[in-house]
Amino acid sequence: MNGIKTTAVEEAQTDIREHTQAIVGELGLLTQEMSGGSEVREMLSKVSRQTAISLDMCIKDTQQSLVNAQSTAARLAAKVEDANERWRSLDKTVDIIKVSSASM
């Protein structure tokens, strides 16, 4: 299960980083195309940094969600295993009841 979580986190990080790089690249191109003064460049630079910070927080939230999902899946797997064990032991219980009933 840990490998699945790691792979999902890595894929999410890669997707978000690629998206971030594309956004920052587009903002950079826009900055270069603008003939305005340094105010516009500063504003775009600030937006780029804020976008990167926001996406980094999204990565961390995604990681936490995946950790929570892994924990929930582990608990569910334990409950399923317990239910399966009870189901397997049910035949033994039925056999014991049959033997007890027959000897009465």
Short mmCIF file of C-alpha atoms in Angstrom, two decimals:
data_model
loop_
_atom_site.label_atom_id
_atom_site.label_comp_id
_atom_site.label_asym_id
_atom_site.label_seq_id
_atom_site.Cartn_x
_atom_site.Cartn_y
_atom_site.Cartn_z
CA MET A 1 0.00 0.00 0.00
CA ASN A 2 2.91 2.34 0.78
CA GLY A 3 4.18 2.05 -2.79
CA ILE A 4 0.79 3.06 -4.14
CA LYS A 5 0.67 6.10 -1.86
CA THR A 6 4.18 7.14 -2.83
CA THR A 7 3.42 6.76 -6.52
CA ALA A 8 0.18 8.74 -6.22
CA VAL A 9 1.96 11.52 -4.30
CA GLU A 10 4.77 11.63 -6.85
CA GLU A 11 2.29 11.77 -9.73
CA ALA A 12 0.31 14.55 -8.03
CA GLN A 13 3.50 16.50 -7.32
CA THR A 14 4.70 16.10 -10.90
CA ASP A 15 1.34 17.20 -12.33
CA ILE A 16 1.16 20.23 -10.04
CA ARG A 17 4.79 21.21 -10.68
CA GLU A 18 4.31 20.95 -14.45
CA HIS A 19 1.17 23.07 -14.20
CA THR A 20 3.01 25.59 -12.00
CA GLN A 21 5.93 25.78 -14.42
CA ALA A 22 3.53 26.36 -17.30
CA ILE A 23 1.75 29.15 -15.41
CA VAL A 24 5.00 30.78 -14.32
CA GLY A 25 6.34 30.44 -17.87
CA GLU A 26 3.25 32.09 -19.31
CA LEU A 27 3.49 34.88 -16.75
CA GLY A 28 7.14 35.32 -17.66
CA LEU A 29 6.31 35.55 -21.35
CA LEU A 30 3.55 38.01 -20.59
CA THR A 31 6.02 40.09 -18.59
CA GLN A 32 8.47 40.11 -21.48
CA GLU A 33 5.74 41.08 -23.93
CA MET A 34 4.54 43.92 -21.77
CA SER A 35 6.14 47.22 -22.61
CA GLY A 36 5.06 48.61 -19.25
CA GLY A 37 7.39 49.61 -16.47
CA SER A 38 8.79 47.66 -13.58
CA GLU A 39 5.47 47.90 -11.70
CA VAL A 40 3.86 45.38 -14.04
CA ARG A 41 6.88 43.09 -13.84
CA GLU A 42 6.86 43.27 -10.05
CA MET A 43 3.15 42.52 -9.96
CA LEU A 44 3.54 39.51 -12.26
CA SER A 45 6.53 38.29 -10.29
CA LYS A 46 4.54 38.55 -7.07
CA VAL A 47 1.62 36.66 -8.63
CA SER A 48 4.04 33.97 -9.82
CA ARG A 49 5.46 33.54 -6.31
CA GLN A 50 1.98 33.44 -4.77
CA THR A 51 0.91 30.84 -7.33
CA ALA A 52 3.94 28.70 -6.52
CA ILE A 53 3.22 28.97 -2.78
CA SER A 54 -0.44 28.12 -3.33
CA LEU A 55 0.41 25.09 -5.44
CA ASP A 56 2.97 23.95 -2.85
CA MET A 57 0.21 24.07 -0.23
CA CYS A 58 -1.99 22.02 -2.59
CA ILE A 59 0.78 19.42 -2.83
CA LYS A 60 0.99 19.22 0.96
CA ASP A 61 -2.81 18.94 1.25
CA THR A 62 -2.80 16.19 -1.37
CA GLN A 63 -0.09 14.34 0.51
CA GLN A 64 -2.07 14.57 3.75
CA SER A 65 -5.22 13.38 1.98
CA LEU A 66 -3.33 10.40 0.59
CA VAL A 67 -1.93 9.58 4.05
CA ASN A 68 -5.46 9.78 5.48
CA ALA A 69 -6.79 7.58 2.68
CA GLN A 70 -4.04 5.04 3.29
CA SER A 71 -4.86 4.95 6.99
CA THR A 72 -8.56 4.50 6.26
CA ALA A 73 -7.80 1.76 3.74
CA ALA A 74 -5.62 -0.06 6.29
CA ARG A 75 -8.39 0.10 8.91
CA LEU A 76 -10.93 -1.12 6.36
CA ALA A 77 -8.65 -3.98 5.30
CA ALA A 78 -8.31 -5.02 8.95
CA LYS A 79 -12.10 -4.99 9.37
CA VAL A 80 -12.57 -7.02 6.18
CA GLU A 81 -9.97 -9.54 7.37
CA ASP A 82 -11.75 -9.78 10.74
CA ALA A 83 -15.10 -10.32 8.99
CA ASN A 84 -13.54 -12.99 6.76
CA GLU A 85 -12.08 -14.75 9.78
CA ARG A 86 -15.47 -14.71 11.50
CA TRP A 87 -17.09 -16.07 8.35
CA ARG A 88 -14.54 -18.90 8.15
CA SER A 89 -15.11 -19.78 11.80
CA LEU A 90 -18.89 -19.81 11.30
CA ASP A 91 -18.73 -23.26 9.66
CA LYS A 92 -16.93 -24.60 12.74
CA THR A 93 -19.57 -23.05 14.99
CA VAL A 94 -22.37 -24.62 12.93
CA ASP A 95 -20.62 -28.02 13.11
CA ILE A 96 -20.30 -27.73 16.89
CA ILE A 97 -24.00 -26.87 17.19
CA LYS A 98 -24.92 -29.86 14.97
CA VAL A 99 -22.79 -32.22 17.08
CA SER A 100 -24.25 -30.80 20.29
CA SER A 101 -27.80 -31.13 18.96
CA ALA A 102 -27.21 -34.68 17.76
CA SER A 103 -25.89 -35.81 21.13
CA MET A 104 -28.92 -34.49 23.00
#
